[in-house]
Coordinates of C-alpha atoms in Angstrom, one line a residue:
X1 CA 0.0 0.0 0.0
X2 CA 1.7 3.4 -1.2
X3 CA 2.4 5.8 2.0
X4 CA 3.6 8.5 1.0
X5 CA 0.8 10.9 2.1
X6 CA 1.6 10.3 5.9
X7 CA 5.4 11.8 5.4
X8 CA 4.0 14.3 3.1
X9 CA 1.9 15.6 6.4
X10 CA 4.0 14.7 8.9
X11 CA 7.3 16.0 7.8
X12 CA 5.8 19.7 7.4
X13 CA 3.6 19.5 10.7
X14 CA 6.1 18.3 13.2
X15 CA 8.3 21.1 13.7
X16 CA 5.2 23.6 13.5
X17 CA 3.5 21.7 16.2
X18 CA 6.8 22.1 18.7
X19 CA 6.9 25.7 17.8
X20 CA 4.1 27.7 20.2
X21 CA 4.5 30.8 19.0
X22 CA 2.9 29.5 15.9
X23 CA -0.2 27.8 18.3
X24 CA -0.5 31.4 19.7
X25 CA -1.0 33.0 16.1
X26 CA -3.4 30.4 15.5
X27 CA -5.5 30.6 18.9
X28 CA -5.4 34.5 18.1
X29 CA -6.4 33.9 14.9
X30 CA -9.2 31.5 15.9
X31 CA -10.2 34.1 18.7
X32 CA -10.8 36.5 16.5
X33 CA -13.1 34.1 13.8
X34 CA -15.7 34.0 16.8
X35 CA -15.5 37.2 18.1
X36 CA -18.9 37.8 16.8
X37 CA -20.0 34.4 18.3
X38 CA -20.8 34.0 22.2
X39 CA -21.3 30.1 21.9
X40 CA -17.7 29.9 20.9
X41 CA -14.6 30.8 23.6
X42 CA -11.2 30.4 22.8
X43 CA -8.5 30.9 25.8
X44 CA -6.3 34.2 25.8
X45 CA -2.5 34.0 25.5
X46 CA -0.7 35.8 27.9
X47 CA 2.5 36.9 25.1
X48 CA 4.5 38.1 28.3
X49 CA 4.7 34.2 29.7
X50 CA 5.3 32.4 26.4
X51 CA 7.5 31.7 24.0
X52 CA 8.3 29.8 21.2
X53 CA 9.2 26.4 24.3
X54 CA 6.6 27.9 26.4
X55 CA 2.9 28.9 25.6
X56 CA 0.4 30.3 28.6
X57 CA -3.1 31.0 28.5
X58 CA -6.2 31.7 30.2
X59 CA -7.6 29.1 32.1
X60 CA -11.0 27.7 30.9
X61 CA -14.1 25.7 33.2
X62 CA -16.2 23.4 30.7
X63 CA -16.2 19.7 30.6
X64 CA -15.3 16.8 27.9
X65 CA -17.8 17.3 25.3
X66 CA -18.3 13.5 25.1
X67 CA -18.8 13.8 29.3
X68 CA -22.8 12.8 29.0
X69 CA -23.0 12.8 32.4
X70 CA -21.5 16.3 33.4
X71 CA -23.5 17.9 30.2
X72 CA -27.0 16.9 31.8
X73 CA -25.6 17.4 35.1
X74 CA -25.6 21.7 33.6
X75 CA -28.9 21.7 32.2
X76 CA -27.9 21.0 29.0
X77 CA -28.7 19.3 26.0
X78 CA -26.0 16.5 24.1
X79 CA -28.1 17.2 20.9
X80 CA -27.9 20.9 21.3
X81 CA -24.1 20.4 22.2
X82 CA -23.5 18.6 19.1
X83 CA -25.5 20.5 16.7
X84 CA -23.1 24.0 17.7
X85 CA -19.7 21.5 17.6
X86 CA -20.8 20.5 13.9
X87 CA -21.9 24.2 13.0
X88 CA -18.7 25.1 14.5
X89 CA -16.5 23.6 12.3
X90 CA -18.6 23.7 9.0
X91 CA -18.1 27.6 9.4
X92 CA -14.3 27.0 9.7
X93 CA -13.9 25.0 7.2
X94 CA -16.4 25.9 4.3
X95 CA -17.0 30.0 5.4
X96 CA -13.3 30.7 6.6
X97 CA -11.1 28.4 4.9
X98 CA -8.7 28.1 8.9
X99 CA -9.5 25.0 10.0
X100 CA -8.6 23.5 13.9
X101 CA -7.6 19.9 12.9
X102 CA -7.5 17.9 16.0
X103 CA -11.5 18.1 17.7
X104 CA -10.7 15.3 19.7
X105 CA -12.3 15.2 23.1
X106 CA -10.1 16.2 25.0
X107 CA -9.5 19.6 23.0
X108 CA -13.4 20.9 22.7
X109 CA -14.6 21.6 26.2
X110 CA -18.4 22.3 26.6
X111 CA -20.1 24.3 29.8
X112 CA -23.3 26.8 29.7
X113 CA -23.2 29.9 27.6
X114 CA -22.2 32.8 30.2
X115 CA -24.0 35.3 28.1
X116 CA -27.4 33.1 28.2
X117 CA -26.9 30.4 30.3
X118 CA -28.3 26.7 30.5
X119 CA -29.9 25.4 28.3
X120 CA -27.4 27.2 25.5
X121 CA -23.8 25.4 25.4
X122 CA -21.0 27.5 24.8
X123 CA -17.7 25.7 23.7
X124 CA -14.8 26.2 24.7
X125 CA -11.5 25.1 21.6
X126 CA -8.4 24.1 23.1
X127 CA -5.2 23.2 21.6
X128 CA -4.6 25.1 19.1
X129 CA -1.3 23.4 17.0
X130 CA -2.8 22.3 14.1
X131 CA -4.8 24.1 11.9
X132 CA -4.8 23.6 7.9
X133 CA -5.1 26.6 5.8
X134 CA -7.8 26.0 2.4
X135 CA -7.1 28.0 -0.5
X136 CA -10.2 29.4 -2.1
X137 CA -9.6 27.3 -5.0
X138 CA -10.1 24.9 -2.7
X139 CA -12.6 25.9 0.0
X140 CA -15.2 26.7 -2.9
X141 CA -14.1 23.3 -4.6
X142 CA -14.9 21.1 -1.4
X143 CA -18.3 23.7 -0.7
X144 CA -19.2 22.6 -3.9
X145 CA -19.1 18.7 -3.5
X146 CA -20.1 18.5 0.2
X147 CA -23.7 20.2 -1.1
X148 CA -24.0 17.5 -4.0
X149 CA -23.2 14.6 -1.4
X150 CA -25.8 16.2 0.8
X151 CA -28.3 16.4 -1.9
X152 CA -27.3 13.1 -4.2
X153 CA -26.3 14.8 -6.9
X154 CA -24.2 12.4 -8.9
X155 CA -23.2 14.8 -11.9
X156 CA -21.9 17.0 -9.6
X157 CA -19.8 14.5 -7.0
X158 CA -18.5 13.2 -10.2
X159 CA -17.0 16.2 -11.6
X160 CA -15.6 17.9 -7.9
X161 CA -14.3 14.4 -7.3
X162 CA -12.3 14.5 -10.2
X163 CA -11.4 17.9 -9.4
X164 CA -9.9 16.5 -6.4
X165 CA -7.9 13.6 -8.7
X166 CA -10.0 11.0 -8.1
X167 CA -10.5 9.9 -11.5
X168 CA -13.0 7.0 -12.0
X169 CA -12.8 6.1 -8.3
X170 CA -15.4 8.9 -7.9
X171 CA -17.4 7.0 -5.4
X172 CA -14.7 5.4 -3.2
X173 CA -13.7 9.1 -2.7
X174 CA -17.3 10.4 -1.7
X175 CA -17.7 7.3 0.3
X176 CA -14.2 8.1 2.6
X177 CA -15.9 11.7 3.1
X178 CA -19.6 10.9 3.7
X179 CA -18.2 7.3 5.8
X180 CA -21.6 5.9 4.0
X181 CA -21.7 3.1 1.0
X182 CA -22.1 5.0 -2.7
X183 CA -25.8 3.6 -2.9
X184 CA -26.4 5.7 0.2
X185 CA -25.0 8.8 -1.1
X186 CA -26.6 8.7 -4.1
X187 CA -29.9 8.5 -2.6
X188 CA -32.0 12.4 -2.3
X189 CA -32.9 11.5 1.1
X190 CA -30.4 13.4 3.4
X191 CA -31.1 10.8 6.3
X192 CA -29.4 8.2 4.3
X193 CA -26.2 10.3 5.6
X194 CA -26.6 9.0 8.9
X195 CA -24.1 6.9 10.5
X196 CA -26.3 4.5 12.6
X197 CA -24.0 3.6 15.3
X198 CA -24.6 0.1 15.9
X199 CA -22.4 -3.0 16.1
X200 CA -23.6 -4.2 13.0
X201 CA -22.4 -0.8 11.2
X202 CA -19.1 -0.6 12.6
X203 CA -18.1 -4.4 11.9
X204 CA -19.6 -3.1 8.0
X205 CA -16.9 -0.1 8.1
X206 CA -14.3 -2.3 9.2
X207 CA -15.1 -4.7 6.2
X208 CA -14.9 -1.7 3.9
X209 CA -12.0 -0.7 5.4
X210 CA -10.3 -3.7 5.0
X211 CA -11.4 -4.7 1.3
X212 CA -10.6 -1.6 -0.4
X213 CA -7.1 -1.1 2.0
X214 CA -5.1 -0.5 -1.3
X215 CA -7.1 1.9 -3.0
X216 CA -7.6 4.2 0.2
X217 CA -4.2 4.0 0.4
X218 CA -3.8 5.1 -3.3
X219 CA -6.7 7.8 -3.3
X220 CA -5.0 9.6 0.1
X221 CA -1.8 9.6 -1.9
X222 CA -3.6 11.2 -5.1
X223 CA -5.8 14.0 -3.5
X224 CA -4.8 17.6 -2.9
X225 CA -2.5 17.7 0.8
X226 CA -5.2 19.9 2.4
X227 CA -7.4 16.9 2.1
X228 CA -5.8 14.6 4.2
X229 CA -6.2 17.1 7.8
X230 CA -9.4 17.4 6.4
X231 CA -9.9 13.7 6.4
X232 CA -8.6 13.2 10.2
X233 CA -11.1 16.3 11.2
X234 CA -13.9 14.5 10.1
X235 CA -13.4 11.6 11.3
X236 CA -13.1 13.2 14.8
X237 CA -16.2 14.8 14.1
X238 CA -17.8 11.6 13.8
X239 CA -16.5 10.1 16.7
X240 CA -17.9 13.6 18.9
X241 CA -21.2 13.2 17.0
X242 CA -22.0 9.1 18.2
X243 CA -20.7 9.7 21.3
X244 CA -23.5 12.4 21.6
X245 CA -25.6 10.5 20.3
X246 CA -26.2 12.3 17.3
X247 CA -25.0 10.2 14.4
X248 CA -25.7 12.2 11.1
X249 CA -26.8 15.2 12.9
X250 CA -23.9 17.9 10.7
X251 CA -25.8 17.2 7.6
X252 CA -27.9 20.1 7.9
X253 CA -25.5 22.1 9.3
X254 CA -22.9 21.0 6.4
X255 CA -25.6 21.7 4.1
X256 CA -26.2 25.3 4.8
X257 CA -22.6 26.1 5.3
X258 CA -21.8 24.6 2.1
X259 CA -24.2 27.0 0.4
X260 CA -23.6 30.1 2.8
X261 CA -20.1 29.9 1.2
X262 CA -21.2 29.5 -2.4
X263 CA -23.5 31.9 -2.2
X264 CA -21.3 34.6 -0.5
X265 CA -18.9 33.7 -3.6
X266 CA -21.5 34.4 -6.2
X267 CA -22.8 37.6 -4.4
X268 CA -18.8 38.7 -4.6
X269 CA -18.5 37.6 -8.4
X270 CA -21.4 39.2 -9.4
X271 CA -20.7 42.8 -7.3
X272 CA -23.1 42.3 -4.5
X273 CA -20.5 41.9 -1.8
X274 CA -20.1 39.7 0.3
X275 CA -21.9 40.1 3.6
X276 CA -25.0 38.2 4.6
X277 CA -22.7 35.2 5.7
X278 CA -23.0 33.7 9.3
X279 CA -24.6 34.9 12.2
X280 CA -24.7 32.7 15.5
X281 CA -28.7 32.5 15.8
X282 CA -31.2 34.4 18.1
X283 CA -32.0 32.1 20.6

């Protein structure tokens, strides 16, 4: 099986991982994405206690966001707390184009919003060492074919698939994205996204796995390098969403990201700017 996609993103990310001054820039940088957004904290550096060996920040109260227990415990809700972590890091990824690539559970704490209180969640993003950076080329590219896979619009997956060097392994592509068999993509219904999380389903994604080993392998050498922390992203996404309880529940949220972003991009094309993008909602 050809590996040469894991030294092509580990060789780069390494040394920017040990350096903290970078992390800082990027927790800044991430800061500053969600200013706008209460339901999303970031921790402050404190620049006069680190360095490039050394990073300090503000300390931060919130619990594991896969910590069931302690989420009731606040008065709030694991589906609420899963639908903000998914709209979270659609906006990152498909309206920004800065992307915080390790969402594991450890690094996305989860307490109730200070501004509103229980039953909002307010998260709190930790660990801020790797992030990938999407060129618009890019961004607009992956807005595009996330929308068609949401919808099951073949035409479409094709040709972005391609785009993305997948050639005529067009669905095995789409299928390591969505996690779903082809025949479930391809289907309008967006609930035949869902990831049921059974024993049955995961012993199916193993077989998968395992059967088509060598053409993974091949397809995660021939995509574009920002795909690959894309990939790992996801998949942590996935694991934050079952644990929740909420297999399949980003759809929507991809969805409407997907075309906030597209939109925004024809309103900018065409002259009509491009504002009317995000807003955390009302309630």
């Amino acid at each position: 099986m050809p590996l040469w996609w894991i030294a092509d993103e580990i060789a780069p990310n390494l040394p920017i991982e040990l350096d903290f001054r970078i992390e800082a820039a990027n927790a800044r940088r991430c800061k500053d994405m969600f200013s706008h957004d209460p339901r999303v904290a970031v921790p402050s550096v404190l620049p006069a206690l680190s360095s490039e060996r050394v990073l300090t920040m503000s300390f931060e109260e919130g619990c594991s966001v896969t910590d069931r227990a302690s989420i009731a415990s606040m008065g709030l809700s694991p589906g609420k707390v899963a639908s903000l972590i998914s709209e979270t890091f659609c906006f990152q990824v498909f309206e920004k184009g800065f992307v915080h690539c390790d969402p594991h559970p450890a690094n996305v704490l989860v307490r109730p919003c200070p501004s509103k209180g229980a039953p909002h969640p307010q998260l709190v993003l930790l660990d801020h060492g790797l992030y990938r950076e999407l060129s618009e080329e890019f961004r607009l590219d992956y807005a595009t074919l996330w929308r068609a896979l949401v919808f099951g619009q073949v035409d479409t997956i094709r040709r972005q698939c391609q785009r993305f060097n997948a050639g005529d392994m067009y669905p095995l592509l789409a299928a390591m994205l969505c996690a779903r068999p082809w025949n479930a993509i391809v289907d309008a219904n967006v609930d035949s996204l869902t990831i049921p999380d059974t024993v049955e389903e995961r012993a199916k994604m193993k077989y998968y796995a395992a059967q088509y080993a060598v053409d993974i392998g091949a397809m995660l050498n021939a995509v574009p390098r920002e795909m690959l922390l894309i990939f790992k992203t996801n998949d942590c996404l996935r694991h934050l969403d079952r644990r929740l309880g909420s297999s399949g529940n980003g759809m929507v949220h991809t969805a409407r990201s997907a075309t906030r972003a597209l939109a925004a991009q024809r309103r900018a094309e065409t002259g009509g700017g491009g504002g009317g993008g995000y807003q955390p909602p009302s309630e």
